[in-house]
Tab-separated table of C-alpha atoms in Angstrom:
chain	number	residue	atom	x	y	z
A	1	UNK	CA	-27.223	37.596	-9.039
A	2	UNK	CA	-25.628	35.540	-6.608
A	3	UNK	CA	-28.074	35.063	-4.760
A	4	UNK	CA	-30.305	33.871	-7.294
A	5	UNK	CA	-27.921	31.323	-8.491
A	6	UNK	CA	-27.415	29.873	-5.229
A	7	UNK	CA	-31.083	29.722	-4.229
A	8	UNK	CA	-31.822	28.168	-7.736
A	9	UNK	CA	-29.049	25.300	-8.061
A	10	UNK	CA	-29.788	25.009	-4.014
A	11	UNK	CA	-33.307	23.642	-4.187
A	12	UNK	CA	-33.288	20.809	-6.405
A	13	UNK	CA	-29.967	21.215	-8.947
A	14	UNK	CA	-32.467	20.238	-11.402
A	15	UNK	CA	-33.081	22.379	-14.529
A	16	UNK	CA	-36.051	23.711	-16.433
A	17	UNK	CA	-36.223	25.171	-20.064
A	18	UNK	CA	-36.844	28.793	-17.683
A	19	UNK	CA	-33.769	27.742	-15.405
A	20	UNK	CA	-30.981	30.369	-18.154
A	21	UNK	CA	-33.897	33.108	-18.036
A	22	UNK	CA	-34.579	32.598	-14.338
A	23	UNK	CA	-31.010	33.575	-13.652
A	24	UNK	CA	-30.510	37.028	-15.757
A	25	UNK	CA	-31.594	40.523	-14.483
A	26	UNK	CA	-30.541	44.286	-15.242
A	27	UNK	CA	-27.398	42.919	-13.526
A	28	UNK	CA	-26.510	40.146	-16.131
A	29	UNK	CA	-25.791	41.798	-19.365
A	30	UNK	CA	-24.024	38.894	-21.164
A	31	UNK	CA	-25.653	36.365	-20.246
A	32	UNK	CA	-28.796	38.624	-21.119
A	33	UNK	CA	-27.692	38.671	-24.658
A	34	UNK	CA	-27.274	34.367	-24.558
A	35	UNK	CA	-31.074	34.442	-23.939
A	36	UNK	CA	-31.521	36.795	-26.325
A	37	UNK	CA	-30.150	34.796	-29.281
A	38	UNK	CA	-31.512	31.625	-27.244
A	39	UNK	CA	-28.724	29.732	-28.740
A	40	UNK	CA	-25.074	28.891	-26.292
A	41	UNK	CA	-21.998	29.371	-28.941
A	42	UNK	CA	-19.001	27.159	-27.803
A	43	UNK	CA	-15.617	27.066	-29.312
A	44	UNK	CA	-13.849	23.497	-29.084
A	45	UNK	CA	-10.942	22.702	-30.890
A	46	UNK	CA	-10.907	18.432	-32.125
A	47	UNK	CA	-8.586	16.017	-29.945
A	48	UNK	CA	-9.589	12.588	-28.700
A	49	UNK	CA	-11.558	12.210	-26.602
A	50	UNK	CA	-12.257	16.204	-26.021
A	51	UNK	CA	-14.137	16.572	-29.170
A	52	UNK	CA	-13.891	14.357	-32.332
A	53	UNK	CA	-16.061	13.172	-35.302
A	54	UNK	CA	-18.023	10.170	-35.382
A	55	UNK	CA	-18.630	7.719	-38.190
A	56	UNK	CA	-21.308	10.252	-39.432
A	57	UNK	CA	-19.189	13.295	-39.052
A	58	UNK	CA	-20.815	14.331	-36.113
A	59	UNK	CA	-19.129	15.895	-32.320
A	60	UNK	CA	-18.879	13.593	-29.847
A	61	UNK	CA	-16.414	13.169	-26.753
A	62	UNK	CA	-16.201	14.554	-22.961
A	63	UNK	CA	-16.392	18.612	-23.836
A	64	UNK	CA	-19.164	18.155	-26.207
A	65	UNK	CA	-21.196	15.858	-23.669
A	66	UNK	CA	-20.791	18.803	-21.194
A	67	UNK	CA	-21.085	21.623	-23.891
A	68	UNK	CA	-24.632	20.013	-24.235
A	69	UNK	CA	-25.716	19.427	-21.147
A	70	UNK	CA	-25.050	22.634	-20.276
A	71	UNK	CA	-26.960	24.381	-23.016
A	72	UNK	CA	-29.925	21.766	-22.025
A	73	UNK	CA	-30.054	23.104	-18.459
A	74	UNK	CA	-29.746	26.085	-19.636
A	75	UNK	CA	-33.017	25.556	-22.200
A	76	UNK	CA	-30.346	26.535	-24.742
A	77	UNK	CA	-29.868	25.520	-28.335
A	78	UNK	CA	-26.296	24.843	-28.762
A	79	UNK	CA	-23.785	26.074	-32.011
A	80	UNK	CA	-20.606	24.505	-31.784
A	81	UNK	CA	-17.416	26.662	-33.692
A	82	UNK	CA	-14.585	24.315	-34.551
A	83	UNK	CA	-11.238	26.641	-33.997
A	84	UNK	CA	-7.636	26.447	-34.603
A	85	UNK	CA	-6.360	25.711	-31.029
A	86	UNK	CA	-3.702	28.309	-31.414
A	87	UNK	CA	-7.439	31.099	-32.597
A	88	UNK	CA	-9.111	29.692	-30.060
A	89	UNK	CA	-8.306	32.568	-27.105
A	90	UNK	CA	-8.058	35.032	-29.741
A	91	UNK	CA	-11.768	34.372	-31.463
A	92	UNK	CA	-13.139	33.809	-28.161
A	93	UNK	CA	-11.995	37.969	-27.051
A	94	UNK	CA	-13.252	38.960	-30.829
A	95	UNK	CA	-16.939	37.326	-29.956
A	96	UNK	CA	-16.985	34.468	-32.792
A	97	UNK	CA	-18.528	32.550	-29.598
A	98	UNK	CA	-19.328	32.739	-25.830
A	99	UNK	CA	-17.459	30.652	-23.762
A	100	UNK	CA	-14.304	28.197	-24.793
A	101	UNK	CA	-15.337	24.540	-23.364
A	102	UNK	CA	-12.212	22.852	-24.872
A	103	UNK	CA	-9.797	21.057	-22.238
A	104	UNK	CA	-8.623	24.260	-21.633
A	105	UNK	CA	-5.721	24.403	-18.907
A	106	UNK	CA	-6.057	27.070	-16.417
A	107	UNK	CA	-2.944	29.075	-16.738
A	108	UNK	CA	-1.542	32.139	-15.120
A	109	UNK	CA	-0.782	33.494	-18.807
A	110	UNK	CA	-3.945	33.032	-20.355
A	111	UNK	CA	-5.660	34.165	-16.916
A	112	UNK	CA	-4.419	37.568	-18.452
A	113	UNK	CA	-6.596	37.373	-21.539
A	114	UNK	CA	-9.635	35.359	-20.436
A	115	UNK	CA	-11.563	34.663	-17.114
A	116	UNK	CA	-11.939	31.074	-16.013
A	117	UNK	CA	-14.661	29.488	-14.477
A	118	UNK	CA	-13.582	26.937	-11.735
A	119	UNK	CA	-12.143	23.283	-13.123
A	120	UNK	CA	-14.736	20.905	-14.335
A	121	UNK	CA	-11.786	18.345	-14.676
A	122	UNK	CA	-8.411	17.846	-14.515
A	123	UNK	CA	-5.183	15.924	-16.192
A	124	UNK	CA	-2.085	16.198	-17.203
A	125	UNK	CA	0.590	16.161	-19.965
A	126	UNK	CA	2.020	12.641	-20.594
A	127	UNK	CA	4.783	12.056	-23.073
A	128	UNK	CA	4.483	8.787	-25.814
A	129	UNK	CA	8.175	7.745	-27.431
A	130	UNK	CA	9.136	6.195	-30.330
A	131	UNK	CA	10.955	2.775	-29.481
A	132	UNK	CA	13.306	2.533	-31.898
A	133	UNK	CA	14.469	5.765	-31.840
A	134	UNK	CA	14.635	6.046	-28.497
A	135	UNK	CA	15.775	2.630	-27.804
A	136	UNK	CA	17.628	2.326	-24.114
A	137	UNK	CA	17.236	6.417	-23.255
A	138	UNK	CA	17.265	7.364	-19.423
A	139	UNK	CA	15.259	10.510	-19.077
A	140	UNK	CA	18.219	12.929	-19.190
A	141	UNK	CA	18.515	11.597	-22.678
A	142	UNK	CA	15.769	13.331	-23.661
A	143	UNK	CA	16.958	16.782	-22.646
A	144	UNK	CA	19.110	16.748	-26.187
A	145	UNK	CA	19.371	19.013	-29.177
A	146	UNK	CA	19.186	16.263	-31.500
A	147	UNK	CA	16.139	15.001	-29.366
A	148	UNK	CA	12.473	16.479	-30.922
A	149	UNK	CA	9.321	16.516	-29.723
A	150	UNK	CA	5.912	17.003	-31.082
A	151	UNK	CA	3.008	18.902	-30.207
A	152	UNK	CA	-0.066	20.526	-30.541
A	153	UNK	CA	0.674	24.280	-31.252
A	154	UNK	CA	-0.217	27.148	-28.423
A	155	UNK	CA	-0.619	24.043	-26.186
A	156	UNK	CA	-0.026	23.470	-22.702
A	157	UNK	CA	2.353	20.423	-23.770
A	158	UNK	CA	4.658	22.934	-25.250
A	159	UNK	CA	5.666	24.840	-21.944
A	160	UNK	CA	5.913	21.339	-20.528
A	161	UNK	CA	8.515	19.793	-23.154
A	162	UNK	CA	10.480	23.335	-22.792
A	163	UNK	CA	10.233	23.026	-18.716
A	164	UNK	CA	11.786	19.908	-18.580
A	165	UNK	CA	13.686	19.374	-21.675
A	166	UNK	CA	14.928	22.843	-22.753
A	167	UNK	CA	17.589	21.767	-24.583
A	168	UNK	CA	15.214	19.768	-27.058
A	169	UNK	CA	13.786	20.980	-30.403
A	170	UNK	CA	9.916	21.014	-30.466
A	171	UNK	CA	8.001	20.396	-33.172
A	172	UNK	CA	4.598	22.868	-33.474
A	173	UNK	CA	1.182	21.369	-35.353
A	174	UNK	CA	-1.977	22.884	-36.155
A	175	UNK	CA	-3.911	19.351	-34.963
A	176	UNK	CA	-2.605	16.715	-32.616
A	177	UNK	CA	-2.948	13.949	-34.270
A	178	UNK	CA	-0.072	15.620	-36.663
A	179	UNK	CA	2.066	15.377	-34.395
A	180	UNK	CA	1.633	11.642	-32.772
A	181	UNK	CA	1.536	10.664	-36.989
A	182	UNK	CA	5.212	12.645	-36.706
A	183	UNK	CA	6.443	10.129	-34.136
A	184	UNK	CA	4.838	7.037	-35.762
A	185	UNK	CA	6.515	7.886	-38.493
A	186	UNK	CA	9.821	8.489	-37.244
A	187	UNK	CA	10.143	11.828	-38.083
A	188	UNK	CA	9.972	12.785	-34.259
A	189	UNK	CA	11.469	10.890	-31.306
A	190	UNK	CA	8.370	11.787	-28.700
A	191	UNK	CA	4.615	13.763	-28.560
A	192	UNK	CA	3.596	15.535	-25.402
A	193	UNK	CA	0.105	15.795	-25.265
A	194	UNK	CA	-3.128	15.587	-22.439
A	195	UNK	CA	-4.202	12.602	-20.956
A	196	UNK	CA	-5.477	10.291	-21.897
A	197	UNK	CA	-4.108	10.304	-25.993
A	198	UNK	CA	-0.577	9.247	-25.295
A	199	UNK	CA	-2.192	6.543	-22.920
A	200	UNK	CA	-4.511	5.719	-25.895
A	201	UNK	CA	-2.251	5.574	-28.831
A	202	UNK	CA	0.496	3.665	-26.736
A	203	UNK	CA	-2.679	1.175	-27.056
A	204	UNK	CA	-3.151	1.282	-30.465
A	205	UNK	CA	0.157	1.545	-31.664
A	206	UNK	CA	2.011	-0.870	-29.238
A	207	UNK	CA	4.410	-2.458	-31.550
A	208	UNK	CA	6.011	1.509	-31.921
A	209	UNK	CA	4.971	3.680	-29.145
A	210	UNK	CA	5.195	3.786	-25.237
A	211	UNK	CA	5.389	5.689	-22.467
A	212	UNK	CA	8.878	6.445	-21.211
A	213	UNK	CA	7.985	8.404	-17.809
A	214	UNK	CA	5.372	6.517	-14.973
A	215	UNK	CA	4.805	10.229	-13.571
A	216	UNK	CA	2.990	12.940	-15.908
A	217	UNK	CA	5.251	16.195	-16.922
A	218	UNK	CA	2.496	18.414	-15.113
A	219	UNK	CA	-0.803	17.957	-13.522
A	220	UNK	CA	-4.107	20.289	-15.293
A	221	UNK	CA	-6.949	21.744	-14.261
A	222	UNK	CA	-9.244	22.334	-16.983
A	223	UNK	CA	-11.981	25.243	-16.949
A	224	UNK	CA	-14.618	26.802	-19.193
A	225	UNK	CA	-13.141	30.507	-20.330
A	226	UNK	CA	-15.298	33.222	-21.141
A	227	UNK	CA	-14.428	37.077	-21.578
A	228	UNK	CA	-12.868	39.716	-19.228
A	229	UNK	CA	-15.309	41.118	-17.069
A	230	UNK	CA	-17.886	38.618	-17.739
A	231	UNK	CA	-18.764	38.092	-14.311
A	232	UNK	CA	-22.145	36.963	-15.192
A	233	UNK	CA	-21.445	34.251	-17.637
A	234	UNK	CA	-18.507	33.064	-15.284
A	235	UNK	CA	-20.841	33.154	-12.235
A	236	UNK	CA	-23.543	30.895	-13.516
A	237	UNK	CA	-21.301	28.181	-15.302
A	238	UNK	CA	-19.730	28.128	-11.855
A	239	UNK	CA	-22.536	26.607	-10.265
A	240	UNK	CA	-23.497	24.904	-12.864
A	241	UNK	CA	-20.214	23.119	-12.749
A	242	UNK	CA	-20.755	22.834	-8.945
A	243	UNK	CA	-24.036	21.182	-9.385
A	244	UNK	CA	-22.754	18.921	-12.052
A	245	UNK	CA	-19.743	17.871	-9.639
A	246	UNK	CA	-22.203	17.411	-6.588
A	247	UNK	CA	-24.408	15.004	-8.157
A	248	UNK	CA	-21.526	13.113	-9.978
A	249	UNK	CA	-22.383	13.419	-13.946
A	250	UNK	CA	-19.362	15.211	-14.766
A	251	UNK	CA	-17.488	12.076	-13.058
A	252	UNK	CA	-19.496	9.776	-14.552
A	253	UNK	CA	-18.988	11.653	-17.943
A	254	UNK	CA	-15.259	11.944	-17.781
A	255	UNK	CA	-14.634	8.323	-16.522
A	256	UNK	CA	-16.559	6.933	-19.562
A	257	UNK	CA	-14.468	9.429	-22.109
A	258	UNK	CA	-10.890	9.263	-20.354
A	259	UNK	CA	-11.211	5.677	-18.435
A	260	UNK	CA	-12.649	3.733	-20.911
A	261	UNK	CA	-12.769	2.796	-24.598
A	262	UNK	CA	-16.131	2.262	-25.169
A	263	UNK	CA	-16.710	4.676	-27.046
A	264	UNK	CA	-13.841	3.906	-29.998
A	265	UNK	CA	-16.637	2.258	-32.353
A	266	UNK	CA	-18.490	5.437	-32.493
A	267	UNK	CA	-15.356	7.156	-34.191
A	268	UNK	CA	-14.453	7.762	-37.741
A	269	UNK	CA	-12.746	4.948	-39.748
């Protein structure tokens, strides 16, 4: 198996429509069954610019570009499953879909439930503040009880707030933009999220939020997950990822999601 991924991404890291069936033998049961159905399921959960709706209510941003481009090489149809980011591990182990590709943090935790491929990028968790309320704050006034913070539930960002603020209250949402909306609003005096959304929405929504600290709560290295003992599955999206990182498309892919705005007119209204 190894070998044959190797040789194969070796000679040209170009891919044909064959390139997913070139790639499975007796010795490649799950990714065997991917063939079978010819179609790659991926579960995503929607935050900018991860995965989000355009104007015409379709996926777009960095995980679906590689979610894509990976089911291309592959000469794979792609279904993408929208899940709860707090599902998403669990519906991944019950088979509602084969492999997360979601800005998924590589975690010694969730290393317990799921098997990572290597990182295909990596961030970090920044923190955006409400001015008024937190008008002349060092960062030890943070660490309060009658400080909260918002965040996407099950998140990475929550471990991060509790690290270095324990004493604060956090505030748990279904969807992130719930909880920035909960700051804007005044209902919360700071969202910890991934970069680049509080660098974003600091943007936007200059006259109410900013960013409070110059260095990141935590650095991230984001990774596709598939199932335990998947070896298979993990073993080919690892060199696919290490093809995509040698010639420079996942760069050139992330730099144009997390780097830029461009892409802002394509978005919902």
């Amino acid at each position: 198996m190894k070998h044959l991924l190797l040789s194969f991404f070796g000679l040209s890291l170009l891919f044909s429509s064959s390139a997913f069936s070139a790639t499975t033998t007796d010795n490649t049961p799950n990714l065997d069954k991917i063939q079978e159905h010819g179609t790659l399921k991926v579960g995503l959960s929607t935050f900018v610019p991860w995965a989000m709706r355009n104007q015409q209510g379709e996926l777009i941003g960095f995980e679906v570009d590689v979610a894509k481009r990976l089911a291309e090489d592959s000469g794979l149809k792609i279904e993408f499953i929208p899940t709860a980011w707090d599902g998403i591990i669990p519906s991944l182990i019950s088979g509602k879909f084969d492999v997360i590709i979601g800005g998924l943090t590589i975690t010694d935790e969730r290393s317990k439930s799921v098997l990572f491929t290597v990182p295909y990028s990596h961030s970090g968790v920044q923190v955006a503040a409400n001015k008024e309320l937190t008008d002349g704050f060092t960062r030890e006034d943070f660490n309060s009880r009658r400080v909260k913070f918002a965040a996407r539930r099950g998140s990475i960002t929550v471990a991060a707030i509790k690290e270095h603020f324990p004493k604060a209250k956090v505030l748990q949402f279904d969807d992130e933009a719930q909880a920035f909306q909960e700051v804007l609003n005044g209902n919360a005096h700071a969202v910890a999220a991934s970069t680049p959304k509080p660098e974003f929405d600091t943007l936007k929504h200059a006259d109410i939020l900013y960013l409070p600290f110059k260095e990141r709560l935590s650095q991230g290295n984001e990774a596709f997950a598939v199932r335990l003992g998947e070896e298979d599955k993990k073993a080919y999206f690892d060199e696919w990822i290490k093809a995509r990182t040698d010639d420079g498309w996942l760069k050139e892919r992330y730099d144009y999601w997390f780097t830029s705005l461009d892409w802002q007119s394509q978005t919902a209204k």
